[in-house]
XYZ file of C-alpha atoms in Angstrom:
532
model
C 3.452 2.713 27.336
C 1.199 2.511 24.593
C 1.027 -0.949 22.448
C -1.361 -1.823 19.407
C -1.545 -1.501 15.915
C -3.481 0.225 12.866
C -6.932 -0.946 12.304
C -8.671 -0.873 9.007
C -12.126 -2.530 9.855
C -13.531 -0.963 6.466
C -10.991 -3.568 4.789
C -12.633 -6.525 6.151
C -14.386 -8.824 3.771
C -17.008 -9.533 6.117
C -17.999 -8.201 9.401
C -15.715 -8.858 12.407
C -15.766 -5.736 14.488
C -16.619 -7.490 17.773
C -14.546 -10.294 16.940
C -11.472 -8.025 16.381
C -12.268 -6.011 19.368
C -12.122 -9.154 21.470
C -8.870 -10.255 20.112
C -7.310 -7.254 20.815
C -8.452 -6.781 24.179
C -7.518 -10.209 25.175
C -3.761 -9.513 23.604
C -3.542 -6.575 25.605
C -3.428 -4.000 23.012
C -3.945 -0.508 24.275
C -4.065 1.712 21.030
C -5.202 1.653 17.498
C -4.181 4.256 14.641
C -7.417 4.356 12.287
C -8.576 6.613 9.376
C -5.795 7.600 7.732
C -6.205 5.733 4.293
C -9.969 6.261 3.085
C -10.677 9.773 2.200
C -13.379 8.093 -0.211
C -14.968 6.709 2.887
C -15.273 9.959 4.780
C -16.294 12.068 2.011
C -17.896 9.726 -0.966
C -18.803 12.375 -2.820
C -18.247 16.150 -2.923
C -19.282 18.036 0.132
C -20.783 15.105 1.454
C -19.343 13.646 4.990
C -20.149 10.236 6.292
C -18.994 9.112 9.791
C -21.275 6.273 10.991
C -19.088 3.911 9.551
C -16.009 4.934 11.538
C -18.151 6.006 14.771
C -18.830 2.453 15.527
C -15.448 1.208 15.457
C -14.519 4.055 17.883
C -17.487 3.206 19.922
C -16.169 -0.404 20.081
C -12.780 0.584 20.904
C -14.091 2.784 23.744
C -16.081 0.154 25.246
C -13.108 -2.212 25.409
C -10.649 0.676 26.792
C -8.620 0.876 23.684
C -7.515 4.614 22.703
C -7.252 5.701 19.269
C -5.089 8.080 17.086
C -6.884 9.097 14.159
C -5.285 10.145 11.387
C -5.991 12.726 8.324
C -6.719 10.647 5.057
C -5.156 13.526 2.940
C -2.642 11.159 1.314
C -4.927 9.386 -1.313
C -7.471 11.579 -3.026
C -10.849 10.159 -4.056
C -11.558 9.410 -7.526
C -14.490 12.148 -7.760
C -11.716 14.773 -6.330
C -9.211 13.664 -9.663
C -12.099 13.687 -12.179
C -13.178 17.108 -11.007
C -9.596 18.600 -10.627
C -7.258 16.596 -12.629
C -4.743 19.164 -12.429
C -4.241 18.316 -8.450
C -2.073 15.236 -9.641
C 1.569 16.043 -9.232
C 3.630 16.580 -12.598
C 6.755 14.655 -12.137
C 10.403 16.078 -12.394
C 10.778 16.047 -16.499
C 7.093 16.413 -17.363
C 6.098 12.943 -17.714
C 2.203 12.217 -17.804
C 0.629 11.561 -14.722
C -2.308 8.975 -13.931
C -4.682 8.608 -11.284
C -4.304 5.142 -9.136
C -1.418 5.435 -6.453
C -0.970 7.040 -3.685
C 1.112 9.921 -2.481
C 0.862 11.543 -6.218
C -0.619 14.703 -5.581
C 0.455 18.440 -5.467
C 0.394 19.396 -1.858
C 0.710 22.919 -2.898
C -2.339 23.153 -4.997
C -4.962 25.753 -3.860
C -7.726 23.304 -5.038
C -6.438 19.915 -3.209
C -5.779 22.278 -0.220
C -9.168 23.441 -0.244
C -10.871 19.972 -0.021
C -8.100 18.861 2.181
C -8.961 21.682 5.129
C -12.465 21.024 4.709
C -12.345 17.374 5.181
C -9.725 18.101 7.993
C -11.998 20.739 9.662
C -15.142 18.504 9.618
C -13.418 15.122 10.934
C -11.519 16.779 13.702
C -14.687 18.510 14.993
C -16.563 15.437 14.990
C -14.252 13.977 17.260
C -13.089 16.893 19.379
C -15.034 15.742 22.329
C -14.638 11.947 22.182
C -12.204 10.881 24.943
C -10.937 7.742 23.240
C -9.256 10.040 20.380
C -6.060 10.774 22.164
C -4.374 12.291 19.005
C -4.109 13.523 15.042
C -1.837 11.916 12.837
C -1.235 14.620 10.070
C -1.148 12.948 6.507
C 0.827 9.974 6.382
C 4.473 9.529 5.426
C 4.630 12.716 3.567
C 7.247 13.951 1.142
C 7.321 16.233 -1.614
C 6.601 13.668 -4.252
C 9.251 15.677 -6.620
C 6.074 17.681 -7.902
C 7.081 20.349 -10.467
C 3.666 21.455 -11.481
C 3.652 25.022 -12.466
C 2.158 26.488 -9.057
C 5.441 24.895 -7.295
C 7.649 26.945 -9.653
C 6.022 29.832 -9.156
C 6.266 29.415 -5.418
C 10.060 28.591 -5.718
C 10.507 31.697 -8.100
C 9.059 33.880 -5.150
C 11.369 32.043 -2.810
C 14.469 33.092 -4.963
C 13.272 36.664 -5.078
C 13.095 36.955 -1.475
C 16.341 35.219 -0.541
C 18.533 36.743 -3.513
C 16.690 39.824 -3.841
C 18.216 40.500 -7.740
C 19.087 38.102 -10.335
C 22.778 39.774 -10.418
C 22.848 38.416 -6.791
C 21.433 34.800 -7.803
C 24.010 34.427 -10.607
C 27.012 35.122 -8.050
C 25.730 32.759 -5.437
C 25.361 30.090 -7.982
C 27.891 31.118 -10.552
C 25.745 30.918 -13.405
C 28.225 32.480 -15.926
C 29.681 29.035 -16.244
C 28.469 28.086 -19.759
C 26.822 31.569 -19.932
C 23.881 30.687 -18.101
C 23.232 33.919 -16.233
C 19.680 34.751 -15.696
C 18.986 38.143 -17.064
C 15.231 38.738 -15.073
C 13.148 36.535 -13.347
C 11.102 35.937 -16.202
C 13.801 34.016 -17.873
C 14.369 31.674 -14.823
C 14.811 27.957 -16.225
C 12.925 25.450 -14.750
C 14.510 22.534 -12.924
C 13.831 19.765 -15.101
C 17.442 19.893 -16.973
C 19.580 22.068 -14.895
C 23.075 21.628 -14.354
C 23.678 24.450 -11.807
C 24.684 22.641 -8.499
C 23.549 25.581 -6.703
C 20.082 25.604 -8.483
C 19.789 21.729 -7.530
C 20.708 22.640 -4.002
C 18.276 25.269 -3.607
C 15.735 23.244 -5.232
C 15.810 20.436 -2.759
C 15.654 22.995 0.002
C 12.188 24.223 -1.759
C 10.973 20.647 -1.570
C 11.586 20.429 1.952
C 10.281 23.811 2.839
C 6.893 22.560 0.870
C 6.939 19.402 2.718
C 7.214 21.767 6.039
C 4.782 24.300 4.874
C 2.055 21.662 4.528
C 2.391 19.757 7.692
C 2.696 22.889 9.796
C -0.688 23.749 7.935
C -2.264 20.717 8.654
C -1.202 20.846 12.230
C -2.526 24.426 12.494
C -5.829 23.159 11.206
C -5.927 20.330 13.822
C -5.156 22.807 16.885
C -7.831 25.204 15.981
C -10.666 22.362 16.225
C -9.037 19.671 18.692
C -9.713 18.921 22.162
C -6.786 20.779 23.726
C -5.120 17.264 25.253
C -5.243 15.890 21.990
C -1.603 15.577 20.459
C -0.715 16.222 17.124
C 1.781 13.970 15.357
C 3.224 13.222 11.704
C 4.659 9.416 11.010
C 7.654 9.852 9.194
C 8.846 6.776 7.054
C 11.549 6.169 8.982
C 14.278 8.591 9.066
C 16.624 10.588 6.922
C 15.134 11.738 3.301
C 16.420 14.310 0.927
C 13.273 16.068 0.591
C 11.969 15.794 4.023
C 13.710 17.985 6.498
C 12.499 16.488 9.698
C 14.129 18.584 11.936
C 12.178 21.608 10.662
C 8.628 19.864 11.104
C 9.211 18.529 14.670
C 8.999 22.215 15.533
C 5.333 22.202 14.589
C 4.259 18.638 16.217
C 3.480 17.805 19.345
C 5.343 14.397 19.546
C 7.183 13.028 16.451
C 6.385 9.504 15.057
C 8.454 7.258 12.881
C 7.580 4.210 10.772
C 10.774 1.862 11.306
C 10.572 -1.356 9.441
C 13.224 -4.057 9.692
C 14.791 -7.131 8.343
C 13.530 -10.253 9.907
C 15.409 -13.933 10.497
C 19.142 -13.739 9.984
C 18.965 -10.050 8.634
C 17.543 -8.583 11.660
C 19.842 -5.384 12.475
C 19.431 -3.622 15.738
C 21.892 -1.127 14.545
C 19.633 -0.039 11.937
C 16.660 0.360 14.293
C 18.217 2.206 16.832
C 19.257 4.327 13.848
C 15.754 5.541 13.516
C 15.077 5.974 17.106
C 18.099 7.828 17.880
C 17.187 10.208 14.860
C 13.775 10.917 15.656
C 14.216 11.104 19.434
C 16.799 14.009 18.603
C 14.337 15.926 16.504
C 12.992 17.282 19.705
C 15.270 15.806 22.440
C 12.026 13.934 23.602
C 10.462 10.765 23.408
C 8.560 9.476 20.161
C 6.126 7.066 18.627
C 6.424 4.159 16.714
C 3.305 4.428 14.321
C 4.268 1.101 12.307
C 6.743 -1.078 12.320
C 6.808 -5.115 11.059
C 4.173 -7.540 12.301
C 5.056 -10.456 10.098
C 6.116 -10.316 6.360
C 6.617 -6.879 4.611
C 6.482 -6.183 0.932
C 4.564 -5.209 -1.891
C 4.843 -8.908 -3.771
C 5.587 -12.158 -2.426
C 9.010 -11.987 -3.477
C 10.307 -10.575 -0.297
C 8.675 -12.667 2.591
C 10.801 -13.756 5.472
C 8.495 -14.453 8.763
C 10.231 -13.124 11.872
C 11.443 -15.916 14.021
C 10.139 -16.513 17.465
C 10.945 -13.720 19.776
C 12.095 -11.429 17.063
C 9.060 -9.489 17.555
C 9.033 -8.758 21.216
C 12.835 -8.144 20.544
C 11.924 -5.215 18.172
C 9.591 -3.802 20.879
C 12.172 -3.409 23.505
C 14.653 -2.077 20.941
C 12.217 0.990 19.885
C 11.683 1.304 23.899
C 15.485 1.325 24.705
C 15.614 4.491 21.980
C 13.233 6.450 23.641
C 9.638 5.118 22.252
C 6.457 5.851 24.014
C 4.195 3.705 22.107
C 4.913 0.604 19.168
C 2.347 0.358 17.027
C 1.816 -2.618 14.352
C 1.055 -2.173 10.743
C -1.208 -3.608 11.022
C -3.958 -5.799 12.858
C -5.090 -7.866 10.465
C -3.831 -8.593 6.568
C -5.782 -6.946 3.731
C -7.408 -9.313 1.464
C -6.825 -7.069 -2.046
C -4.744 -4.356 -3.013
C -1.100 -3.421 -3.480
C -0.111 -4.504 0.098
C -2.051 -8.073 0.517
C 1.965 -9.438 1.460
C 2.340 -6.804 3.706
C 1.033 -9.018 6.800
C -0.574 -8.212 9.821
C -0.583 -9.338 13.368
C -3.444 -11.590 12.173
C -2.860 -13.395 8.552
C -5.329 -13.385 5.889
C -7.504 -16.578 7.594
C -7.948 -13.999 10.810
C -7.240 -16.645 13.549
C -4.904 -16.392 16.193
C -1.419 -17.377 15.718
C 2.307 -17.487 16.017
C 2.851 -13.638 15.907
C -0.680 -13.063 17.816
C 0.648 -15.243 20.764
C 3.940 -13.294 20.934
C 2.433 -9.923 21.053
C 0.000 -11.003 23.479
C 3.088 -11.968 25.560
C 4.627 -8.645 25.001
C 1.409 -6.860 26.007
C 1.138 -8.171 29.283
C 4.677 -7.810 29.665
C 4.411 -4.047 29.373
C 1.334 -3.920 31.436
C 3.777 -4.696 33.985
C 7.053 -3.085 33.223
C 5.648 -0.158 30.882
C 4.932 2.679 33.831
C 9.018 1.990 34.569
C 9.907 2.551 30.610
C 7.810 5.096 29.420
C 9.216 8.684 29.262
C 12.561 7.296 29.530
C 15.692 9.607 29.549
C 18.639 9.149 27.324
C 21.786 11.389 28.129
C 24.441 10.712 25.575
C 27.644 12.173 25.098
C 28.643 11.239 21.616
C 26.446 13.306 18.557
C 26.649 12.850 14.762
C 25.796 16.119 12.796
C 23.574 15.518 10.111
C 23.381 17.600 7.118
C 20.598 17.190 4.627
C 22.081 20.046 2.532
C 25.189 17.921 2.196
C 23.024 14.904 1.385
C 21.639 16.755 -1.348
C 25.049 18.612 -2.355
C 26.679 15.301 -2.415
C 24.096 13.692 -4.503
C 24.805 16.398 -7.269
C 28.583 15.791 -6.967
C 28.961 12.340 -5.863
C 32.268 10.957 -4.106
C 31.929 7.400 -5.429
C 30.540 5.664 -8.351
C 31.104 1.902 -9.635
C 34.200 2.692 -11.737
C 34.391 2.066 -15.417
C 34.350 -1.781 -16.544
C 37.779 -1.203 -17.982
C 39.260 -0.385 -14.414
C 38.387 -3.817 -13.259
C 37.723 -2.434 -9.991
C 34.872 -3.876 -7.481
C 34.860 -0.566 -5.592
C 31.121 -0.342 -3.949
C 29.430 3.038 -4.525
C 28.668 5.310 -1.099
C 26.894 8.222 -0.178
C 26.564 10.437 2.270
C 23.884 8.506 4.078
C 25.693 5.593 3.666
C 28.537 7.537 5.618
C 26.248 8.488 8.425
C 24.949 5.001 9.032
C 28.389 3.455 9.213
C 29.467 5.634 11.980
C 26.034 4.729 13.920
C 26.907 1.155 13.287
C 30.265 1.314 14.945
C 29.049 3.439 17.808
C 26.338 0.559 18.161
C 28.754 -2.190 17.919
C 30.590 -0.412 20.485
C 27.864 -0.005 22.567
C 28.253 3.979 22.811
C 24.740 5.817 22.425
C 24.547 8.904 20.204
C 22.143 11.399 19.491
C 21.741 13.468 16.170
C 22.481 17.049 16.132
C 21.864 19.627 13.187
C 23.160 22.780 11.818
C 20.341 24.522 13.043
C 21.197 23.864 16.534
C 22.681 26.595 18.606
C 25.718 24.897 20.037
C 27.101 21.416 20.579
C 28.667 21.923 24.300
C 26.745 19.013 25.685
C 28.562 16.330 23.962
C 32.126 15.516 24.579
C 32.639 13.679 20.850
C 30.933 15.330 17.571
C 31.085 13.561 14.731
C 30.798 15.123 11.252
C 30.795 12.941 8.198
C 31.443 14.661 4.617
C 30.119 18.149 5.923
C 30.224 19.333 2.140
C 27.827 21.999 2.194
C 28.109 24.625 5.092
C 28.111 28.438 5.698
C 30.753 29.764 7.525
C 28.542 30.312 10.716
C 28.267 26.424 11.334
C 32.032 25.999 10.443
C 32.710 28.482 13.084
C 30.489 26.715 15.675
C 32.217 23.370 15.181
C 35.628 25.466 15.677
C 34.449 27.034 18.401
C 33.190 23.666 19.900
C 37.014 22.269 19.664
C 38.485 25.588 21.037
C 36.094 24.851 24.438
C 37.415 21.475 24.868
C 35.001 19.380 22.649
C 36.435 16.347 20.300
C 35.390 16.636 16.510
C 35.881 13.569 14.409
C 35.852 14.502 10.908
C 35.777 13.093 7.496
C 36.672 13.726 4.017
C 34.742 16.150 1.851
C 33.927 18.530 5.169
C 34.094 22.264 4.423
C 34.539 21.600 0.833
C 31.873 24.186 -0.384
C 29.473 27.135 1.215
C 26.011 27.402 1.515
C 25.538 27.598 -2.296
C 27.217 24.625 -3.340
C 30.121 26.769 -4.541
C 33.609 25.517 -3.877
C 35.361 27.557 -1.228
C 38.653 29.278 -2.856
C 40.659 28.622 0.215
C 42.877 25.554 1.176
C 40.827 22.887 2.352
C 39.031 22.157 4.736
C 38.779 26.038 4.518
C 37.429 27.869 7.829
C 38.128 24.448 9.768
C 41.585 24.233 9.064
C 42.643 25.965 12.501
C 40.534 23.610 14.418
C 41.467 20.570 12.461
C 45.010 21.103 12.504
C 45.857 20.120 8.882
C 45.243 21.145 5.362
C 45.438 19.626 2.137
C 45.489 20.540 -1.885
C 44.953 17.394 -3.655
C 42.929 14.212 -2.802
C 42.321 10.974 -4.720
C 40.006 8.043 -4.894
C 40.849 4.659 -4.083
C 40.765 1.830 -5.547
C 40.859 -0.674 -2.830
C 40.619 -0.490 1.240
C 44.054 0.747 2.999
C 45.149 0.177 6.209
C 45.392 2.810 9.011
C 47.032 0.780 11.911
C 50.625 1.164 12.368
C 50.907 4.409 10.161
C 52.018 2.429 6.882
C 52.379 5.810 4.969
C 54.448 7.106 7.437
C 51.664 10.146 7.695
C 52.819 10.828 11.382
């Protein structure tokens, strides 16, 4: 069982490497993650690489018996790269002006950006290939699409459409573009995503953004594998779980192990269900144990308006919560609090005084416990009988056509907004409260036969093959709990011209032709509406 923190010696305001390592060793930490945030130190000038600043840190960790996960620092570009090639910044949807200064603001498809990123990655991995202290590589950091709509992104999307649909006639039919006379009569006339109203276009664009992220991380994983030592693993730290522009299930195929950064509420807002949801989801990507690469050490937030230090025992509770979901590592973000920049209030194990404190003592207690019980907890296997079917397409499809809004003020109703992922979380929360473990399954899974119960929340977008797979599961004795909107549209986000729930009608045993929104919750106990 690995237990540690992200460590940034380069951020320290004065020399304290030896002191930090001694404190880590005394606390019982076994791993640090480093290097993923400072491209400008690895390559201070175009083509000039520096390693001495990191080598001394790796050497110090090695002497202390602390392992290192090294990150590729590609999520925050250096100033010299921006000034030489400002075109690498991501153009936001709608065409707003782009500026340097924020992290994660680049076009990950840009050939120019890719050239400089691959050169850096090759140099780094080759440099640490034979260093036994470096046990693995984190590729990029909490990668997203950054909603880029640069010209190269649109050209790539157009090529994707040509490959998928073949002709604009087929595209027009699939998306129903004759509505409002928006047929595309030639690929050169394809409109950009900025202002389109087509639900088919919106869905396919969301898929393209996911494909971009998958392609980028698969590309990085391939580069690392080309130069790494064979026993160095490759992982990515997903930003928690479930995002509209990141298909974690597709990405996980290119990783050796999945990682996640689950932050959580503290004090009276600590929520075990929310933490378990992330673990259940990440574990399900590969049906494999996973790594927690970041989680709360103390307070979190990009300003001081959300500072709630954990109660005594909550740090330790968080660790065992993650382990109970299948985590083989828990790391904090981060070891010591940063004295300047955007995240000064995202505090580490050590505060800004760099002295051992209440959290340090709790971390130390937990670390020494894990030295005793960790060997029995590592690679713990979980066999659940219930699964939730997660559909990123349905989430994006329903974002284009929401099933709940704040109603007009004139209605004087206080119905809360809701969305697809909120529904998923509701189901998971109920299972958690009932002490029923669950996995997540995905449309790409070959079947669902290993589970006794399959929960299908608002499967709004689905092709016939997926609906047939669910029907077959029912015919073979499986039990499905299915909600509204399931089976409503096909894979192109077009409403099926069959009585709802479409191909699921036989398996569900019911059909309907109308539906209504509700102004208030309705009871189901006792059959008050005599539905039978």
